[in-house]
JSON list of C-alpha atoms in Angstrom, two decimals:
[
{"chain": "H", "resi": 1, "resn": "ILE", "atom": "CA", "xyz": [21.40, -17.33, -35.68]},
{"chain": "H", "resi": 2, "resn": "ASP", "atom": "CA", "xyz": [18.13, -17.25, -33.07]},
{"chain": "H", "resi": 3, "resn": "VAL", "atom": "CA", "xyz": [14.37, -16.03, -33.65]},
{"chain": "H", "resi": 4, "resn": "HIS", "atom": "CA", "xyz": [15.72, -12.33, -32.46]},
{"chain": "H", "resi": 5, "resn": "GLY", "atom": "CA", "xyz": [18.59, -12.52, -35.20]},
{"chain": "H", "resi": 6, "resn": "VAL", "atom": "CA", "xyz": [21.34, -12.79, -32.65]},
{"chain": "H", "resi": 7, "resn": "PRO", "atom": "CA", "xyz": [24.18, -15.23, -33.51]},
{"chain": "H", "resi": 8, "resn": "ILE", "atom": "CA", "xyz": [24.22, -18.11, -30.81]},
{"chain": "H", "resi": 9, "resn": "ASP", "atom": "CA", "xyz": [27.31, -19.92, -32.49]},
{"chain": "H", "resi": 10, "resn": "GLY", "atom": "CA", "xyz": [29.98, -19.47, -35.05]},
{"chain": "H", "resi": 11, "resn": "GLN", "atom": "CA", "xyz": [30.88, -15.96, -33.92]},
{"chain": "H", "resi": 12, "resn": "HIS", "atom": "CA", "xyz": [34.86, -16.99, -33.88]},
{"chain": "H", "resi": 13, "resn": "ARG", "atom": "CA", "xyz": [34.10, -18.52, -37.74]},
{"chain": "H", "resi": 14, "resn": "VAL", "atom": "CA", "xyz": [32.55, -15.04, -38.51]},
{"chain": "H", "resi": 15, "resn": "ALA", "atom": "CA", "xyz": [35.31, -12.95, -37.27]},
{"chain": "H", "resi": 16, "resn": "ALA", "atom": "CA", "xyz": [38.10, -14.98, -39.11]},
{"chain": "H", "resi": 17, "resn": "VAL", "atom": "CA", "xyz": [36.01, -14.97, -42.26]},
{"chain": "H", "resi": 18, "resn": "ALA", "atom": "CA", "xyz": [36.05, -10.96, -41.58]},
{"chain": "H", "resi": 19, "resn": "ALA", "atom": "CA", "xyz": [39.60, -10.70, -40.97]},
{"chain": "H", "resi": 20, "resn": "SER", "atom": "CA", "xyz": [40.55, -12.78, -43.98]},
{"chain": "H", "resi": 21, "resn": "GLY", "atom": "CA", "xyz": [38.85, -10.65, -46.33]},
{"chain": "H", "resi": 22, "resn": "VAL", "atom": "CA", "xyz": [37.98, -13.53, -48.34]},
{"chain": "H", "resi": 23, "resn": "ASN", "atom": "CA", "xyz": [34.45, -14.55, -49.05]},
{"chain": "H", "resi": 24, "resn": "VAL", "atom": "CA", "xyz": [33.39, -18.08, -47.58]},
{"chain": "H", "resi": 25, "resn": "ASP", "atom": "CA", "xyz": [29.94, -19.72, -48.22]},
{"chain": "H", "resi": 26, "resn": "LEU", "atom": "CA", "xyz": [28.82, -21.25, -45.10]},
{"chain": "H", "resi": 27, "resn": "LEU", "atom": "CA", "xyz": [25.48, -23.04, -43.96]},
{"chain": "H", "resi": 28, "resn": "ILE", "atom": "CA", "xyz": [23.40, -20.89, -41.66]},
{"chain": "H", "resi": 29, "resn": "ALA", "atom": "CA", "xyz": [20.34, -22.21, -39.56]},
{"chain": "H", "resi": 30, "resn": "TYR", "atom": "CA", "xyz": [17.84, -19.49, -38.55]},
{"chain": "H", "resi": 31, "resn": "ASP", "atom": "CA", "xyz": [15.25, -19.22, -36.11]},
{"chain": "H", "resi": 32, "resn": "ALA", "atom": "CA", "xyz": [17.33, -21.27, -33.65]},
{"chain": "H", "resi": 33, "resn": "ASP", "atom": "CA", "xyz": [15.46, -21.67, -30.36]},
{"chain": "H", "resi": 34, "resn": "PRO", "atom": "CA", "xyz": [17.52, -19.19, -28.04]},
{"chain": "H", "resi": 35, "resn": "GLU", "atom": "CA", "xyz": [17.89, -21.87, -25.11]},
{"chain": "H", "resi": 36, "resn": "THR", "atom": "CA", "xyz": [19.91, -23.88, -27.27]},
{"chain": "H", "resi": 37, "resn": "PHE", "atom": "CA", "xyz": [22.96, -21.27, -26.93]},
{"chain": "H", "resi": 38, "resn": "ASP", "atom": "CA", "xyz": [23.57, -22.97, -23.45]},
{"chain": "H", "resi": 39, "resn": "VAL", "atom": "CA", "xyz": [24.25, -26.37, -25.01]},
{"chain": "H", "resi": 40, "resn": "VAL", "atom": "CA", "xyz": [25.99, -25.41, -28.24]},
{"chain": "H", "resi": 41, "resn": "ASP", "atom": "CA", "xyz": [29.71, -26.60, -28.73]},
{"chain": "H", "resi": 42, "resn": "THR", "atom": "CA", "xyz": [29.43, -29.96, -26.98]},
{"chain": "H", "resi": 43, "resn": "GLY", "atom": "CA", "xyz": [33.14, -30.87, -27.68]},
{"chain": "H", "resi": 44, "resn": "ARG", "atom": "CA", "xyz": [34.74, -28.68, -25.12]},
{"chain": "H", "resi": 45, "resn": "PRO", "atom": "CA", "xyz": [32.42, -26.71, -23.30]},
{"chain": "H", "resi": 46, "resn": "ARG", "atom": "CA", "xyz": [32.57, -23.00, -23.19]},
{"chain": "H", "resi": 47, "resn": "SER", "atom": "CA", "xyz": [33.85, -21.54, -19.85]},
{"chain": "H", "resi": 48, "resn": "PRO", "atom": "CA", "xyz": [31.48, -19.66, -17.58]},
{"chain": "H", "resi": 49, "resn": "SER", "atom": "CA", "xyz": [33.67, -16.65, -18.45]},
{"chain": "H", "resi": 50, "resn": "GLN", "atom": "CA", "xyz": [33.41, -17.11, -22.18]},
{"chain": "H", "resi": 51, "resn": "THR", "atom": "CA", "xyz": [29.56, -17.55, -21.74]},
{"chain": "H", "resi": 52, "resn": "LEU", "atom": "CA", "xyz": [29.26, -14.03, -20.16]},
{"chain": "H", "resi": 53, "resn": "ALA", "atom": "CA", "xyz": [31.34, -12.25, -22.85]},
{"chain": "H", "resi": 54, "resn": "ILE", "atom": "CA", "xyz": [29.17, -13.86, -25.60]},
{"chain": "H", "resi": 55, "resn": "ALA", "atom": "CA", "xyz": [26.36, -12.86, -23.85]},
{"chain": "H", "resi": 56, "resn": "GLY", "atom": "CA", "xyz": [27.60, -9.08, -23.74]},
{"chain": "H", "resi": 57, "resn": "TYR", "atom": "CA", "xyz": [29.13, -9.09, -20.32]},
{"chain": "H", "resi": 58, "resn": "THR", "atom": "CA", "xyz": [32.82, -7.54, -19.31]},
{"chain": "H", "resi": 59, "resn": "ASN", "atom": "CA", "xyz": [35.10, -8.13, -16.98]},
{"chain": "H", "resi": 60, "resn": "THR", "atom": "CA", "xyz": [34.07, -11.60, -17.11]},
{"chain": "H", "resi": 61, "resn": "ASN", "atom": "CA", "xyz": [36.66, -13.32, -15.25]},
{"chain": "H", "resi": 62, "resn": "VAL", "atom": "CA", "xyz": [35.81, -11.41, -11.97]},
{"chain": "H", "resi": 63, "resn": "LEU", "atom": "CA", "xyz": [31.98, -11.71, -12.62]},
{"chain": "H", "resi": 64, "resn": "SER", "atom": "CA", "xyz": [31.79, -15.67, -13.18]},
{"chain": "H", "resi": 65, "resn": "ALA", "atom": "CA", "xyz": [34.04, -16.05, -10.29]},
{"chain": "H", "resi": 66, "resn": "ALA", "atom": "CA", "xyz": [32.01, -13.69, -7.95]},
{"chain": "H", "resi": 67, "resn": "ALA", "atom": "CA", "xyz": [29.05, -15.43, -9.03]},
{"chain": "H", "resi": 68, "resn": "ARG", "atom": "CA", "xyz": [30.43, -19.04, -7.96]},
{"chain": "H", "resi": 69, "resn": "TYR", "atom": "CA", "xyz": [31.39, -17.60, -4.73]},
{"chain": "H", "resi": 70, "resn": "TYR", "atom": "CA", "xyz": [27.90, -16.62, -4.35]},
{"chain": "H", "resi": 71, "resn": "LEU", "atom": "CA", "xyz": [26.24, -19.60, -5.42]},
{"chain": "H", "resi": 72, "resn": "VAL", "atom": "CA", "xyz": [28.66, -21.71, -3.45]},
{"chain": "H", "resi": 73, "resn": "TYR", "atom": "CA", "xyz": [27.88, -19.75, -0.34]},
{"chain": "H", "resi": 74, "resn": "ALA", "atom": "CA", "xyz": [24.10, -19.83, -0.75]},
{"chain": "H", "resi": 75, "resn": "PHE", "atom": "CA", "xyz": [24.58, -23.67, -1.37]},
{"chain": "H", "resi": 76, "resn": "MET", "atom": "CA", "xyz": [26.41, -23.87, 1.89]},
{"chain": "H", "resi": 77, "resn": "GLU", "atom": "CA", "xyz": [24.41, -21.61, 4.02]},
{"chain": "H", "resi": 78, "resn": "GLY", "atom": "CA", "xyz": [22.60, -23.21, 6.94]},
{"chain": "H", "resi": 79, "resn": "GLY", "atom": "CA", "xyz": [23.67, -26.63, 6.10]},
{"chain": "H", "resi": 80, "resn": "THR", "atom": "CA", "xyz": [26.11, -29.02, 8.03]},
{"chain": "H", "resi": 81, "resn": "ARG", "atom": "CA", "xyz": [27.26, -30.95, 5.06]},
{"chain": "H", "resi": 82, "resn": "VAL", "atom": "CA", "xyz": [31.02, -29.91, 3.75]},
{"chain": "H", "resi": 83, "resn": "PRO", "atom": "CA", "xyz": [31.47, -29.85, 0.31]},
{"chain": "H", "resi": 84, "resn": "GLY", "atom": "CA", "xyz": [33.80, -32.08, -1.78]},
{"chain": "H", "resi": 85, "resn": "PRO", "atom": "CA", "xyz": [36.05, -31.32, -4.21]},
{"chain": "H", "resi": 86, "resn": "GLU", "atom": "CA", "xyz": [33.30, -31.39, -6.82]},
{"chain": "H", "resi": 87, "resn": "ILE", "atom": "CA", "xyz": [32.06, -27.96, -5.39]},
{"chain": "H", "resi": 88, "resn": "ARG", "atom": "CA", "xyz": [33.83, -25.92, -8.01]},
{"chain": "H", "resi": 89, "resn": "GLY", "atom": "CA", "xyz": [32.33, -27.81, -10.77]},
{"chain": "H", "resi": 90, "resn": "ARG", "atom": "CA", "xyz": [28.88, -27.84, -9.40]},
{"chain": "H", "resi": 91, "resn": "PHE", "atom": "CA", "xyz": [27.61, -24.67, -11.16]},
{"chain": "H", "resi": 92, "resn": "THR", "atom": "CA", "xyz": [27.73, -24.97, -15.02]},
{"chain": "H", "resi": 93, "resn": "SER", "atom": "CA", "xyz": [28.18, -22.15, -17.52]},
{"chain": "H", "resi": 94, "resn": "HIS", "atom": "CA", "xyz": [24.39, -22.18, -17.90]},
{"chain": "H", "resi": 95, "resn": "ASP", "atom": "CA", "xyz": [23.85, -21.76, -14.31]},
{"chain": "H", "resi": 96, "resn": "ILE", "atom": "CA", "xyz": [26.18, -19.06, -14.07]},
{"chain": "H", "resi": 97, "resn": "LEU", "atom": "CA", "xyz": [24.44, -17.03, -16.96]},
{"chain": "H", "resi": 98, "resn": "ARG", "atom": "CA", "xyz": [21.05, -17.49, -15.63]},
{"chain": "H", "resi": 99, "resn": "PHE", "atom": "CA", "xyz": [22.57, -16.23, -12.04]},
{"chain": "H", "resi": 100, "resn": "MET", "atom": "CA", "xyz": [23.79, -13.28, -13.63]},
{"chain": "H", "resi": 101, "resn": "GLU", "atom": "CA", "xyz": [20.49, -12.49, -15.12]},
{"chain": "H", "resi": 102, "resn": "SER", "atom": "CA", "xyz": [18.68, -12.63, -11.92]},
{"chain": "H", "resi": 103, "resn": "VAL", "atom": "CA", "xyz": [18.24, -9.97, -9.16]},
{"chain": "H", "resi": 104, "resn": "ALA", "atom": "CA", "xyz": [21.19, -11.58, -7.16]},
{"chain": "H", "resi": 105, "resn": "GLY", "atom": "CA", "xyz": [23.51, -11.60, -10.12]},
{"chain": "H", "resi": 106, "resn": "GLU", "atom": "CA", "xyz": [22.76, -7.68, -10.64]},
{"chain": "H", "resi": 107, "resn": "ARG", "atom": "CA", "xyz": [24.14, -7.54, -7.22]},
{"chain": "H", "resi": 108, "resn": "VAL", "atom": "CA", "xyz": [26.98, -9.14, -7.84]},
{"chain": "H", "resi": 109, "resn": "LEU", "atom": "CA", "xyz": [27.64, -6.94, -11.03]},
{"chain": "H", "resi": 110, "resn": "SER", "atom": "CA", "xyz": [26.88, -3.53, -9.03]},
{"chain": "H", "resi": 111, "resn": "GLU", "atom": "CA", "xyz": [29.34, -4.76, -6.49]},
{"chain": "H", "resi": 112, "resn": "VAL", "atom": "CA", "xyz": [32.28, -5.41, -8.55]},
{"chain": "H", "resi": 113, "resn": "PRO", "atom": "CA", "xyz": [33.71, -1.83, -8.31]},
{"chain": "H", "resi": 114, "resn": "ASN", "atom": "CA", "xyz": [33.46, -1.67, -4.62]},
{"chain": "H", "resi": 115, "resn": "GLY", "atom": "CA", "xyz": [35.26, -4.97, -4.16]},
{"chain": "H", "resi": 116, "resn": "ALA", "atom": "CA", "xyz": [37.87, -3.97, -6.69]},
{"chain": "H", "resi": 117, "resn": "ARG", "atom": "CA", "xyz": [38.01, -0.31, -5.08]},
{"chain": "H", "resi": 118, "resn": "ILE", "atom": "CA", "xyz": [38.51, -2.07, -1.40]},
{"chain": "H", "resi": 119, "resn": "ALA", "atom": "CA", "xyz": [40.90, -4.95, -2.55]},
{"chain": "H", "resi": 120, "resn": "ARG", "atom": "CA", "xyz": [43.25, -2.41, -4.45]},
{"chain": "H", "resi": 121, "resn": "THR", "atom": "CA", "xyz": [43.44, -0.52, -1.09]},
{"chain": "H", "resi": 122, "resn": "LEU", "atom": "CA", "xyz": [44.03, -3.42, 1.04]},
{"chain": "H", "resi": 123, "resn": "GLY", "atom": "CA", "xyz": [46.56, -4.55, -1.81]},
{"chain": "H", "resi": 124, "resn": "ARG", "atom": "CA", "xyz": [45.11, -7.81, -2.33]},
{"chain": "H", "resi": 125, "resn": "ASN", "atom": "CA", "xyz": [43.57, -7.63, -5.82]},
{"chain": "H", "resi": 126, "resn": "GLY", "atom": "CA", "xyz": [43.13, -11.46, -5.72]},
{"chain": "H", "resi": 127, "resn": "VAL", "atom": "CA", "xyz": [40.33, -11.05, -3.37]},
{"chain": "H", "resi": 128, "resn": "VAL", "atom": "CA", "xyz": [38.09, -9.00, -5.67]},
{"chain": "H", "resi": 129, "resn": "THR", "atom": "CA", "xyz": [35.81, -12.02, -6.61]},
{"chain": "H", "resi": 130, "resn": "TRP", "atom": "CA", "xyz": [35.12, -12.96, -3.19]},
{"chain": "H", "resi": 131, "resn": "LEU", "atom": "CA", "xyz": [34.68, -9.33, -1.88]},
{"chain": "H", "resi": 132, "resn": "SER", "atom": "CA", "xyz": [32.50, -8.62, -4.94]},
{"chain": "H", "resi": 133, "resn": "ALA", "atom": "CA", "xyz": [30.45, -11.57, -3.79]},
{"chain": "H", "resi": 134, "resn": "ALA", "atom": "CA", "xyz": [30.37, -10.79, -0.35]},
{"chain": "H", "resi": 135, "resn": "LEU", "atom": "CA", "xyz": [29.19, -7.10, -0.61]},
{"chain": "H", "resi": 136, "resn": "ALA", "atom": "CA", "xyz": [26.33, -8.43, -3.04]},
{"chain": "H", "resi": 137, "resn": "LEU", "atom": "CA", "xyz": [25.23, -11.10, -0.02]},
{"chain": "H", "resi": 138, "resn": "LEU", "atom": "CA", "xyz": [25.45, -8.32, 2.48]},
{"chain": "H", "resi": 139, "resn": "ARG", "atom": "CA", "xyz": [23.16, -6.01, -0.08]},
{"chain": "H", "resi": 140, "resn": "ALA", "atom": "CA", "xyz": [20.79, -9.40, -0.03]},
{"chain": "H", "resi": 141, "resn": "HIS", "atom": "CA", "xyz": [20.30, -9.20, 3.55]},
{"chain": "H", "resi": 142, "resn": "GLU", "atom": "CA", "xyz": [19.04, -5.25, 3.26]},
{"chain": "H", "resi": 143, "resn": "PRO", "atom": "CA", "xyz": [20.74, -3.88, 6.15]},
{"chain": "H", "resi": 144, "resn": "GLU", "atom": "CA", "xyz": [20.45, -0.38, 6.81]},
{"chain": "H", "resi": 145, "resn": "SER", "atom": "CA", "xyz": [22.02, 1.74, 3.84]},
{"chain": "H", "resi": 146, "resn": "GLN", "atom": "CA", "xyz": [23.93, 3.61, 6.39]},
{"chain": "H", "resi": 147, "resn": "THR", "atom": "CA", "xyz": [24.71, 0.90, 8.28]},
{"chain": "H", "resi": 148, "resn": "ARG", "atom": "CA", "xyz": [26.08, -0.54, 4.98]},
{"chain": "H", "resi": 149, "resn": "GLU", "atom": "CA", "xyz": [27.75, 2.43, 3.91]},
{"chain": "H", "resi": 150, "resn": "GLU", "atom": "CA", "xyz": [29.64, 2.88, 6.86]},
{"chain": "H", "resi": 151, "resn": "PHE", "atom": "CA", "xyz": [30.59, -0.64, 7.13]},
{"chain": "H", "resi": 152, "resn": "LEU", "atom": "CA", "xyz": [32.29, -0.25, 3.31]},
{"chain": "H", "resi": 153, "resn": "GLU", "atom": "CA", "xyz": [33.77, 2.77, 4.47]},
{"chain": "H", "resi": 154, "resn": "LYS", "atom": "CA", "xyz": [35.57, 1.51, 7.40]},
{"chain": "H", "resi": 155, "resn": "LEU", "atom": "CA", "xyz": [36.63, -1.55, 5.73]},
{"chain": "H", "resi": 156, "resn": "GLU", "atom": "CA", "xyz": [38.24, 0.42, 2.84]},
{"chain": "H", "resi": 157, "resn": "SER", "atom": "CA", "xyz": [40.03, 3.08, 5.13]},
{"chain": "H", "resi": 158, "resn": "GLY", "atom": "CA", "xyz": [40.51, 1.41, 8.42]},
{"chain": "H", "resi": 159, "resn": "THR", "atom": "CA", "xyz": [39.90, 4.51, 10.39]},
{"chain": "H", "resi": 160, "resn": "MET", "atom": "CA", "xyz": [38.67, 4.83, 13.78]},
{"chain": "H", "resi": 161, "resn": "LEU", "atom": "CA", "xyz": [38.49, 1.06, 14.24]},
{"chain": "H", "resi": 162, "resn": "GLU", "atom": "CA", "xyz": [38.96, -0.07, 17.92]},
{"chain": "H", "resi": 163, "resn": "ALA", "atom": "CA", "xyz": [41.05, -2.91, 18.82]},
{"chain": "H", "resi": 164, "resn": "GLY", "atom": "CA", "xyz": [38.91, -6.11, 18.56]},
{"chain": "H", "resi": 165, "resn": "SER", "atom": "CA", "xyz": [36.65, -4.67, 16.03]},
{"chain": "H", "resi": 166, "resn": "PRO", "atom": "CA", "xyz": [35.44, -7.28, 13.50]},
{"chain": "H", "resi": 167, "resn": "ILE", "atom": "CA", "xyz": [36.30, -5.02, 10.62]},
{"chain": "H", "resi": 168, "resn": "LEU", "atom": "CA", "xyz": [39.86, -4.53, 11.72]},
{"chain": "H", "resi": 169, "resn": "SER", "atom": "CA", "xyz": [39.94, -8.75, 11.85]},
{"chain": "H", "resi": 170, "resn": "LEU", "atom": "CA", "xyz": [38.44, -8.73, 8.45]},
{"chain": "H", "resi": 171, "resn": "ARG", "atom": "CA", "xyz": [40.92, -6.10, 7.13]},
{"chain": "H", "resi": 172, "resn": "ARG", "atom": "CA", "xyz": [43.82, -7.60, 8.70]},
{"chain": "H", "resi": 173, "resn": "TRP", "atom": "CA", "xyz": [42.80, -11.14, 7.50]},
{"chain": "H", "resi": 174, "resn": "ILE", "atom": "CA", "xyz": [42.65, -9.78, 3.76]},
{"chain": "H", "resi": 175, "resn": "SER", "atom": "CA", "xyz": [45.75, -7.91, 4.14]},
{"chain": "H", "resi": 176, "resn": "SER", "atom": "CA", "xyz": [47.71, -10.88, 5.48]},
{"chain": "H", "resi": 177, "resn": "GLU", "atom": "CA", "xyz": [49.47, -13.75, 3.36]},
{"chain": "H", "resi": 178, "resn": "THR", "atom": "CA", "xyz": [47.07, -16.44, 4.71]},
{"chain": "H", "resi": 179, "resn": "GLY", "atom": "CA", "xyz": [44.02, -13.76, 3.69]},
{"chain": "H", "resi": 180, "resn": "TYR", "atom": "CA", "xyz": [45.17, -14.17, 0.18]},
{"chain": "H", "resi": 181, "resn": "VAL", "atom": "CA", "xyz": [44.34, -17.89, -0.15]},
{"chain": "H", "resi": 182, "resn": "LYS", "atom": "CA", "xyz": [47.37, -19.31, -2.25]},
{"chain": "H", "resi": 183, "resn": "THR", "atom": "CA", "xyz": [45.27, -22.70, -3.12]},
{"chain": "H", "resi": 184, "resn": "ARG", "atom": "CA", "xyz": [41.99, -20.88, -4.05]},
{"chain": "H", "resi": 185, "resn": "ARG", "atom": "CA", "xyz": [40.75, -24.10, -5.86]},
{"chain": "H", "resi": 186, "resn": "ASP", "atom": "CA", "xyz": [40.54, -26.48, -2.77]},
{"chain": "H", "resi": 187, "resn": "VAL", "atom": "CA", "xyz": [37.62, -26.93, -0.64]},
{"chain": "H", "resi": 188, "resn": "ALA", "atom": "CA", "xyz": [39.16, -25.13, 2.27]},
{"chain": "H", "resi": 189, "resn": "ALA", "atom": "CA", "xyz": [39.47, -22.28, 0.47]},
{"chain": "H", "resi": 190, "resn": "PHE", "atom": "CA", "xyz": [35.83, -22.03, 0.01]},
{"chain": "H", "resi": 191, "resn": "ILE", "atom": "CA", "xyz": [34.83, -23.00, 3.65]},
{"chain": "H", "resi": 192, "resn": "GLY", "atom": "CA", "xyz": [37.42, -20.26, 4.63]},
{"chain": "H", "resi": 193, "resn": "MET", "atom": "CA", "xyz": [35.76, -17.70, 2.34]},
{"chain": "H", "resi": 194, "resn": "ALA", "atom": "CA", "xyz": [32.46, -18.68, 3.27]},
{"chain": "H", "resi": 195, "resn": "LYS", "atom": "CA", "xyz": [33.16, -18.07, 6.91]},
{"chain": "H", "resi": 196, "resn": "ARG", "atom": "CA", "xyz": [34.70, -14.98, 6.47]},
{"chain": "H", "resi": 197, "resn": "THR", "atom": "CA", "xyz": [31.41, -13.86, 4.26]},
{"chain": "H", "resi": 198, "resn": "LYS", "atom": "CA", "xyz": [29.22, -14.99, 6.64]},
{"chain": "H", "resi": 199, "resn": "ALA", "atom": "CA", "xyz": [31.14, -12.85, 9.30]}
]
């Protein structure tokens, strides 16, 4: 238990004891440094999703994946180096948690509802994570709010889009079979998503 009285390990054990209804003697360490949370359980590491759930976030599978897309894009942005297969593992659970506690992480969190709504409208729930990250990056570059709102509305509804419109092209790509990258875990998928994010 850390210096603030927050348990940083043993939550499953306590839940099991409570569910069993049996009293169990346990050794409890108090006044632990909160930073130790990130390195507890050195056997099988916690996934970013589990780490975010313990930290109190909800919808953690979407959040952790969206955070990774945001971080990968930021890592690749402006560079010419093509990442290798290690790019997925480049950001640890600790990195994802710290990111979510930042201003950029708050942007991702606030864009998940928009990403989910647009993905649902386009019939591609599998792109919620990428859309949430892309919308957070768009917000980070602070376009005029009216322009941003117009972009979101047109991306979602598709109304009044002329042939050749980049928004129409993006809608078609998301809605197509190729838009929902089946091999989402490969490097090409990250590069493709980065290009669409930049567009």
